Tab-separated table of C-alpha atoms in Angstrom:
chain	number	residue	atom	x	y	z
A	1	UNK	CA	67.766	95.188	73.130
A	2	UNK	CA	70.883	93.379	74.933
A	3	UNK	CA	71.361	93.725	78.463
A	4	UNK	CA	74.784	94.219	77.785
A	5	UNK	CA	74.434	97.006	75.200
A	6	UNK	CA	73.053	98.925	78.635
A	7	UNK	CA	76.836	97.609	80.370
A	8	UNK	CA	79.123	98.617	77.701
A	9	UNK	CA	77.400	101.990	76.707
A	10	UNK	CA	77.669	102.838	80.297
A	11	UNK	CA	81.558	102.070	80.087
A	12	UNK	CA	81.433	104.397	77.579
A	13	UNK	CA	79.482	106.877	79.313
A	14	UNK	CA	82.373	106.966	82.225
A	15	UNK	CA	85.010	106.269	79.628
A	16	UNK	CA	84.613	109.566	78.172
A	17	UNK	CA	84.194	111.487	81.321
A	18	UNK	CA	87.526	110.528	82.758
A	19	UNK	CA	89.004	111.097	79.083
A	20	UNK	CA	87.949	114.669	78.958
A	21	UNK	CA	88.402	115.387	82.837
A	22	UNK	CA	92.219	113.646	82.933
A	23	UNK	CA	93.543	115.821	80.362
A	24	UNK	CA	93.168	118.803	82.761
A	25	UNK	CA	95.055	116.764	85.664
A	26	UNK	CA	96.807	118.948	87.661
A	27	UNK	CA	96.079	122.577	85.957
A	28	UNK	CA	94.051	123.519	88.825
A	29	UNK	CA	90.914	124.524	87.300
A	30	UNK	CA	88.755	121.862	89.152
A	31	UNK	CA	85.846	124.163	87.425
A	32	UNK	CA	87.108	123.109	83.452
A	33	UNK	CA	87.811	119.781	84.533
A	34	UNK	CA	84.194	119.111	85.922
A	35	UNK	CA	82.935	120.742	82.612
A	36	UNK	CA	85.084	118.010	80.533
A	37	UNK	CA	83.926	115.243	82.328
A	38	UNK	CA	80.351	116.697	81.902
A	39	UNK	CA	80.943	117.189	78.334
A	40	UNK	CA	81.893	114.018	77.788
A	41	UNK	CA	79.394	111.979	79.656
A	42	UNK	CA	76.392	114.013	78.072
A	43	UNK	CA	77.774	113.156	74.382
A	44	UNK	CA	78.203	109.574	75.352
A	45	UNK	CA	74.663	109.586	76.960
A	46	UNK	CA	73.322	110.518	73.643
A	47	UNK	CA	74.020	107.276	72.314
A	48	UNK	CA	72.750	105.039	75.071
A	49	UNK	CA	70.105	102.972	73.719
A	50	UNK	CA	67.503	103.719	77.147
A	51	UNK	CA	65.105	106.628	77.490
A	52	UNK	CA	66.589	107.840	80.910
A	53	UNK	CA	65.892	110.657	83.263
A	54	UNK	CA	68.707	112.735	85.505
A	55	UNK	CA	67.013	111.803	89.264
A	56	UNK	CA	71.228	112.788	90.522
A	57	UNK	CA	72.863	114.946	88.444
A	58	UNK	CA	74.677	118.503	88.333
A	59	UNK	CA	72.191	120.473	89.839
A	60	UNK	CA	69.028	122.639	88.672
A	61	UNK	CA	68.544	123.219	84.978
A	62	UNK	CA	69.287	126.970	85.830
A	63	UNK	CA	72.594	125.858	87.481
A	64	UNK	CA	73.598	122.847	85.025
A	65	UNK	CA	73.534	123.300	81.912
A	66	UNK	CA	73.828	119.563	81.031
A	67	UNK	CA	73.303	116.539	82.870
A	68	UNK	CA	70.653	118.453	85.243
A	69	UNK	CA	68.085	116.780	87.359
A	70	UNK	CA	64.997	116.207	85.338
A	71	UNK	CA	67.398	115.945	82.010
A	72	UNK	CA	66.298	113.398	79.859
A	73	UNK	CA	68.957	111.296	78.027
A	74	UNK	CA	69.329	108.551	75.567
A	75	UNK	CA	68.069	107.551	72.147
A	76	UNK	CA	64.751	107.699	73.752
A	77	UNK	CA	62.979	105.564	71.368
A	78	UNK	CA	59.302	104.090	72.155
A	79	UNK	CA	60.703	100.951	72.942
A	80	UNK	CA	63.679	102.371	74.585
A	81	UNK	CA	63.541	100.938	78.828
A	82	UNK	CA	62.705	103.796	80.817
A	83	UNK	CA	65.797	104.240	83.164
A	84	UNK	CA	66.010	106.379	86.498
A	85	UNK	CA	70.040	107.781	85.990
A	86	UNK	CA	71.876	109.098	88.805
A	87	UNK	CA	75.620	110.871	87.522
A	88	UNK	CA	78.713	112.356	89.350
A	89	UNK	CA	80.763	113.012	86.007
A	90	UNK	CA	84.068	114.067	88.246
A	91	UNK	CA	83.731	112.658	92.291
A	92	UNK	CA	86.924	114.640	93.151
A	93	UNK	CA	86.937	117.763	91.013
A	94	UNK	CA	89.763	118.948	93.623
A	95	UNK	CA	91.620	116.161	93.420
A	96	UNK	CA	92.266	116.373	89.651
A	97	UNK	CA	92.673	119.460	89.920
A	98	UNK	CA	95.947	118.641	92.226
A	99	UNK	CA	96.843	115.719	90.213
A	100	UNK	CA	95.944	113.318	93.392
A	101	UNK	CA	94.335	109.768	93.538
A	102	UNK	CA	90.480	108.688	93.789
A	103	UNK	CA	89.258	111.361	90.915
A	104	UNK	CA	86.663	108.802	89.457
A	105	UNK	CA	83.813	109.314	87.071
A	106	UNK	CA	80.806	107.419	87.731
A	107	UNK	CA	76.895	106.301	87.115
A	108	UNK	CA	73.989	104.413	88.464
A	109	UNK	CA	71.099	103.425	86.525
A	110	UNK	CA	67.974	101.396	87.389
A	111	UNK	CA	64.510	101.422	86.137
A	112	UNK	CA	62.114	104.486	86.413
A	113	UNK	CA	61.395	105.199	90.405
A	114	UNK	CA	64.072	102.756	91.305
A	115	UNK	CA	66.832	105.445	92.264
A	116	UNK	CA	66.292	107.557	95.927
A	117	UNK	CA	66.102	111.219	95.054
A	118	UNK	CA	68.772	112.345	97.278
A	119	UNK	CA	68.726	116.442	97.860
A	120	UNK	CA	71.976	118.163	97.574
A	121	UNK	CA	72.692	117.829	101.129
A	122	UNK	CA	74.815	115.852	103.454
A	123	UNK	CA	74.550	112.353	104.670
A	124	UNK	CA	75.617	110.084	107.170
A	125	UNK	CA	77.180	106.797	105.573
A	126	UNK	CA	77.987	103.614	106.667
A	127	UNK	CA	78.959	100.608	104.226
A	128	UNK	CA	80.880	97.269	104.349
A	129	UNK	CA	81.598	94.426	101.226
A	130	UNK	CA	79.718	91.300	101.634
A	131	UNK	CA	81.522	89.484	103.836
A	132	UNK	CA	80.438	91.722	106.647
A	133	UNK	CA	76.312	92.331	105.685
A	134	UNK	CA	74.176	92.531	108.893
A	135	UNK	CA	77.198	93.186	110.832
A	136	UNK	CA	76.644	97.172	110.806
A	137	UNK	CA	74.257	99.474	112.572
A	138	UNK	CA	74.444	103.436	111.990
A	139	UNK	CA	72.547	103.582	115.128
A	140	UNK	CA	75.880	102.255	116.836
A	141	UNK	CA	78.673	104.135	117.734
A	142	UNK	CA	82.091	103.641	115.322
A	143	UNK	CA	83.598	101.472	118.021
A	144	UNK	CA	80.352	99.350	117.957
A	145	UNK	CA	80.340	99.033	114.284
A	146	UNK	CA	84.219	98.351	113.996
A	147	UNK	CA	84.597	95.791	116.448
A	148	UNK	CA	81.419	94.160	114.822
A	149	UNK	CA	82.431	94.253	111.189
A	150	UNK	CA	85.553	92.869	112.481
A	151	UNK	CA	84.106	89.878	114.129
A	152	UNK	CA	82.006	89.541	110.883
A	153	UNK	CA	85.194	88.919	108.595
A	154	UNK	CA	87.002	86.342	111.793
A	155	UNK	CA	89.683	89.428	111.835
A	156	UNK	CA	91.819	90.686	114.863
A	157	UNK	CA	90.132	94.248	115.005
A	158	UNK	CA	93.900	95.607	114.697
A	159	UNK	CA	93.850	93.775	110.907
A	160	UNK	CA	90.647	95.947	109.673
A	161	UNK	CA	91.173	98.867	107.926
A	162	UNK	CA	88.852	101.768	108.366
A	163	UNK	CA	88.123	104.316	105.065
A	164	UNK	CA	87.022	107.824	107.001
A	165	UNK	CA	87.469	111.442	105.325
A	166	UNK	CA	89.671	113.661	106.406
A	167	UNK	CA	87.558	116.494	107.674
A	168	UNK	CA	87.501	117.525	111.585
A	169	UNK	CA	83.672	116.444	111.652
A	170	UNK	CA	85.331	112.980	111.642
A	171	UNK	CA	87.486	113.211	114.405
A	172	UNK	CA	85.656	110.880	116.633
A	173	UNK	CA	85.459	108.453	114.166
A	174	UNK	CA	89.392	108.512	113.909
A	175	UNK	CA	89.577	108.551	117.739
A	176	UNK	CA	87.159	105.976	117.977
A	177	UNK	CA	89.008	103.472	115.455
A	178	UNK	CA	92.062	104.236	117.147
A	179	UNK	CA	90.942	103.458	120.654
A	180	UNK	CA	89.129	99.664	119.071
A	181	UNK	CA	92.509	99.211	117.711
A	182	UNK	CA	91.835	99.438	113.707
A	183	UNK	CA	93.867	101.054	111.184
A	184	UNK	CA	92.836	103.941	109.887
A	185	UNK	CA	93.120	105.014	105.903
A	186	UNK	CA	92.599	109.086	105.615
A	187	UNK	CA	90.887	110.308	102.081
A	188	UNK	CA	90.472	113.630	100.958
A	189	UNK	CA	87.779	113.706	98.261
A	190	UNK	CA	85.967	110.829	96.850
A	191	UNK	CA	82.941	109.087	98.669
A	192	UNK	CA	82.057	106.841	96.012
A	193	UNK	CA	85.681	105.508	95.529
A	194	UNK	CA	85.963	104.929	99.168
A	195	UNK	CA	83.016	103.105	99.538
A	196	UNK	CA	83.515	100.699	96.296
A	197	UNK	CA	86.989	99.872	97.961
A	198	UNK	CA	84.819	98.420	100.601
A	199	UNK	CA	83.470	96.077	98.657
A	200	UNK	CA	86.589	94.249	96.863
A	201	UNK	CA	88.833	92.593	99.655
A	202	UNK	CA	91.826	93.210	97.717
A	203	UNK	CA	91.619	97.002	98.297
A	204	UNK	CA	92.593	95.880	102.357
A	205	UNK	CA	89.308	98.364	102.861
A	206	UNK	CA	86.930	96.923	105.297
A	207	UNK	CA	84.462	99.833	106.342
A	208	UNK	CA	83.454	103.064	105.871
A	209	UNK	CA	82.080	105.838	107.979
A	210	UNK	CA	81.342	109.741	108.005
A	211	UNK	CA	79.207	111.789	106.584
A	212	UNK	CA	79.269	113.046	102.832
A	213	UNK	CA	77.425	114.245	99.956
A	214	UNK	CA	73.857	112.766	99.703
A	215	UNK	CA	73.680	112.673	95.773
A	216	UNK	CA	76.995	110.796	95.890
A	217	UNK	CA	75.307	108.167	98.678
A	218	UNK	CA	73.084	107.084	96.117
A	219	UNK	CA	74.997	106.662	93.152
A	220	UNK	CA	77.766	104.593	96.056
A	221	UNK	CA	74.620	102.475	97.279
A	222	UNK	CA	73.955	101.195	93.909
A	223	UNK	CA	77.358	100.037	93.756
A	224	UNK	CA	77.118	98.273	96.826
A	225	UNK	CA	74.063	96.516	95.769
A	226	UNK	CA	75.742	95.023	92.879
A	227	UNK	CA	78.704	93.570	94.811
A	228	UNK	CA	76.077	91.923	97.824
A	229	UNK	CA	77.541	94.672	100.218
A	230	UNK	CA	75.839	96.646	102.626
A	231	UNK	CA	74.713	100.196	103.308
A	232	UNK	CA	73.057	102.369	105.583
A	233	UNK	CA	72.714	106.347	105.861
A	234	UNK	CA	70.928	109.192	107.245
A	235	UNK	CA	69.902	112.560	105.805
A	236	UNK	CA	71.544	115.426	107.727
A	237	UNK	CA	69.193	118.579	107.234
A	238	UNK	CA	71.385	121.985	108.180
A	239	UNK	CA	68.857	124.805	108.324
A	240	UNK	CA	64.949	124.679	107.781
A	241	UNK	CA	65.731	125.725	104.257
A	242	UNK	CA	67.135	122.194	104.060
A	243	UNK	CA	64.567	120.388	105.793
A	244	UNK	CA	62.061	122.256	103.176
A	245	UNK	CA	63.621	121.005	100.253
A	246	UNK	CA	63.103	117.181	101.817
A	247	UNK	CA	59.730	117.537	102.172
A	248	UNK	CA	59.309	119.388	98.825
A	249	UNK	CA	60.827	115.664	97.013
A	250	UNK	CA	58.756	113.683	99.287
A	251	UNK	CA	60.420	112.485	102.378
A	252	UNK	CA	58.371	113.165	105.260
A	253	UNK	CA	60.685	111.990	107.639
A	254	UNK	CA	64.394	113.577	107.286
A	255	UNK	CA	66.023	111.326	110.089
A	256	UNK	CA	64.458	108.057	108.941
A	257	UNK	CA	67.165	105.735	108.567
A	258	UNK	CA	67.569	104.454	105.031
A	259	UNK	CA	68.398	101.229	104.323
A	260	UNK	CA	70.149	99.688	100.780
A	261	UNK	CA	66.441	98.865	99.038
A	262	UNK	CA	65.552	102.728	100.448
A	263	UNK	CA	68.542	104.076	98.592
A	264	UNK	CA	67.751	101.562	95.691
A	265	UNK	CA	64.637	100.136	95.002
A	266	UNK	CA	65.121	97.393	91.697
A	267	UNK	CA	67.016	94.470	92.033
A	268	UNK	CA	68.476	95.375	89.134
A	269	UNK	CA	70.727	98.048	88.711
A	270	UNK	CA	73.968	98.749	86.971
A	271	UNK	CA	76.870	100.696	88.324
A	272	UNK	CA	80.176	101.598	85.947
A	273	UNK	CA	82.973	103.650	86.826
A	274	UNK	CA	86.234	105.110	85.077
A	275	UNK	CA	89.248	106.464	87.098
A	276	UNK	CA	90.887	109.927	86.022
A	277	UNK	CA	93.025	109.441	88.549
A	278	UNK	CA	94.334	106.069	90.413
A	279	UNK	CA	92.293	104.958	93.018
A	280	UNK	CA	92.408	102.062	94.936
A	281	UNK	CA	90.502	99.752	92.756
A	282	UNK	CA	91.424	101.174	89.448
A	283	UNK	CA	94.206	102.887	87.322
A	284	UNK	CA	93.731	106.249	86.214
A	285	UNK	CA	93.874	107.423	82.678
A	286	UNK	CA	97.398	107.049	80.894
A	287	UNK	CA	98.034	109.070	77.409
A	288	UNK	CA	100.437	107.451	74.771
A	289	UNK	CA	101.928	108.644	72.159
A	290	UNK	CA	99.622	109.047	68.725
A	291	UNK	CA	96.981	110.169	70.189
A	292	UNK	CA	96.441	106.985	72.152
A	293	UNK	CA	95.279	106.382	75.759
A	294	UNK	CA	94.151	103.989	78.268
A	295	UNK	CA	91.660	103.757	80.480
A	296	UNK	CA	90.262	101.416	83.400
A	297	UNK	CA	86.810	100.744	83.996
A	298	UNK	CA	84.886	98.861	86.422
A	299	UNK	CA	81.227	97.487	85.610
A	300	UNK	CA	78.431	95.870	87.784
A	301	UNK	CA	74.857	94.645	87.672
A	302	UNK	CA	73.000	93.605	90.732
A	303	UNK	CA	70.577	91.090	88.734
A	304	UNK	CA	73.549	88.992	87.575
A	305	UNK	CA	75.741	89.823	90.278
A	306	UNK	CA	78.317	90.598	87.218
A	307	UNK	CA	81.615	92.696	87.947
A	308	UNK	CA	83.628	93.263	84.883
A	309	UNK	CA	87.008	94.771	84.710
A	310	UNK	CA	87.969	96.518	81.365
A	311	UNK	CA	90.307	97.991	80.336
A	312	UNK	CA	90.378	99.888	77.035
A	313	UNK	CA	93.139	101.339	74.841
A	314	UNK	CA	91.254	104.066	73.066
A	315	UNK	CA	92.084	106.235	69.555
A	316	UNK	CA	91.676	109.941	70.316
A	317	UNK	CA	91.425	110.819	66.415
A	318	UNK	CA	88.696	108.729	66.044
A	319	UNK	CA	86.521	108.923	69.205
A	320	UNK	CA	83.283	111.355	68.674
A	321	UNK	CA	83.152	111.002	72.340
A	322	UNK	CA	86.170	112.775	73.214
A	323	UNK	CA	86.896	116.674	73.144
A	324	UNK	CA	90.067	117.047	71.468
């Protein structure tokens, strides 16, 4: 089996997520657009040459119908790689919903036990591109971290940009960026899109802090392992009911610090992604007349150190991937 039948099936995989997801842009129903996306990634899945296994996914088999943790996917064939899969099939269900940027579909896939099993909890990120490895430290405070990342990249501090959610949990990371001197770039929804504009210098997004979804830490960690980026987070337990369900998948220790090869193990690990929406990296899906549409999709594999742009004009009357 080709290494690159693994690459493009995963473009196809995000492909027909964003697809499904983008047709609902704007509708508010953030609930039938998440289902699309689902939809459309499970079909897609079906066809993967691998025998993989949901470690991220949609939730519990009594919550998620499809795509659920434990889920196994692919052809699943004796000779088929076994494949660790982590999915978001919508990161920004609210933002298609509103018909606003960074509503992205993506996946991570490495070998069996290569993937961190994240619990559906939150997390405390950090993550730069490669041009600023070793310069971060979540132990540091934001001011720390920015004037350090800044040095790293031989910028005035006032020339770095600074990704941060917009949530009031973040305020002193705002404040903090403010006071170094950075600029700040506000996002609503969307930790995985924020973080991959880290890693492309184009995106004018140096570094990101705050603290988001766990599941989606993983699946943005494998992305930064593919571009030679860095990452660090922290598990951020709420309740005891929380802290349970840590210990319950393993991790003894719920404030360790975890480090890229923590998040993901293998050196070799693939990463695609499809905007619904535009983001900063890519274009979101565009419908044409006769049934036609395009899409752009970014794809990455640590081992090679690979990053492929595609984009793809796709027939809707002839796709089995797509719902019409």
């Amino acid at each position: 089996m080709l290494k690159t039948d693994i690459s493009m099936g995963l473009a196809r995989v995000t492909e027909a997520a964003a697809l499904n997801s983008a047709k609902l842009m704007g509708r508010g129903d953030k609930m039938a657009a998440d289902q699309a996306a689902v939809d459309g990634m499970h079909q897609a899945f079906s066809m993967m040459p691998i025998k993989g296994k949901v470690v991220i996914g949609e939730g519990e088999l009594d919550k998620a119908p499809m795509l659920y943790i434990g889920e196994e996917l692919g052809v699943k064939g004796e000779d088929m790689p076994e494949m660790d899969i982590a999915v978001d099939p919508l990161d920004g269900t609210e933002l298609i919903a509103k018909g606003i940027p960074n509503a992205i579909a993506v996946v991570a896939m490495g070998p069996k036990e290569s993937l961190f099993h994240a619990p559906d909890m939150y997390m405390k990120k950090i993550a730069v591109g490669s041009g600023a490895k070793g310069a971060i430290d979540i132990n540091k405070t934001p001011k720390e971290n920015i004037l350090n990342v800044a040095k790293a990249l031989n910028k005035d501090v006032s020339e770095l940009t600074v990704i941060v959610q917009e949530r009031e949990r973040h305020d002193y990371i705002v404040d903090a960026a403010i006071e170094a001197g950075a600029r700040v770039k506000l996002f609503d929804e969307g930790d995985v899109a924020a973080i991959l504009a880290c890693g492309f210098e184009d995106t004018g997004v140096d570094l990101m802090i705050g603290t988001g979804g766990a599941p989606e830490g993983v699946i943005a960690a494998a992305a930064i392992k593919c571009m030679g980026g860095e990452m660090q987070a922290q598990l951020v337990p709420h309740n005891e009911e929380e802290k349970a369900r840590c210990k319950k998948m393993g991790i003894d220790d719920v404030h360790k610090v975890l480090y890229i090869d923590d998040l993901v193990k293998s050196d070799d690990v693939y990463f695609a992604a499809t905007a619904a929406t535009n983001c900063d990296l890519l274009k979101g899906v565009v419908y044409h007349k006769n049934d036609k549409a395009t899409t752009n999709t970014l794809i990455m594999r640590s081992k090679t150190g690979t990053v492929r742009f595609i984009e793809a004009l796709h027939n809707l009357n002839t796709s089995n991937l797509i719902t019409k």
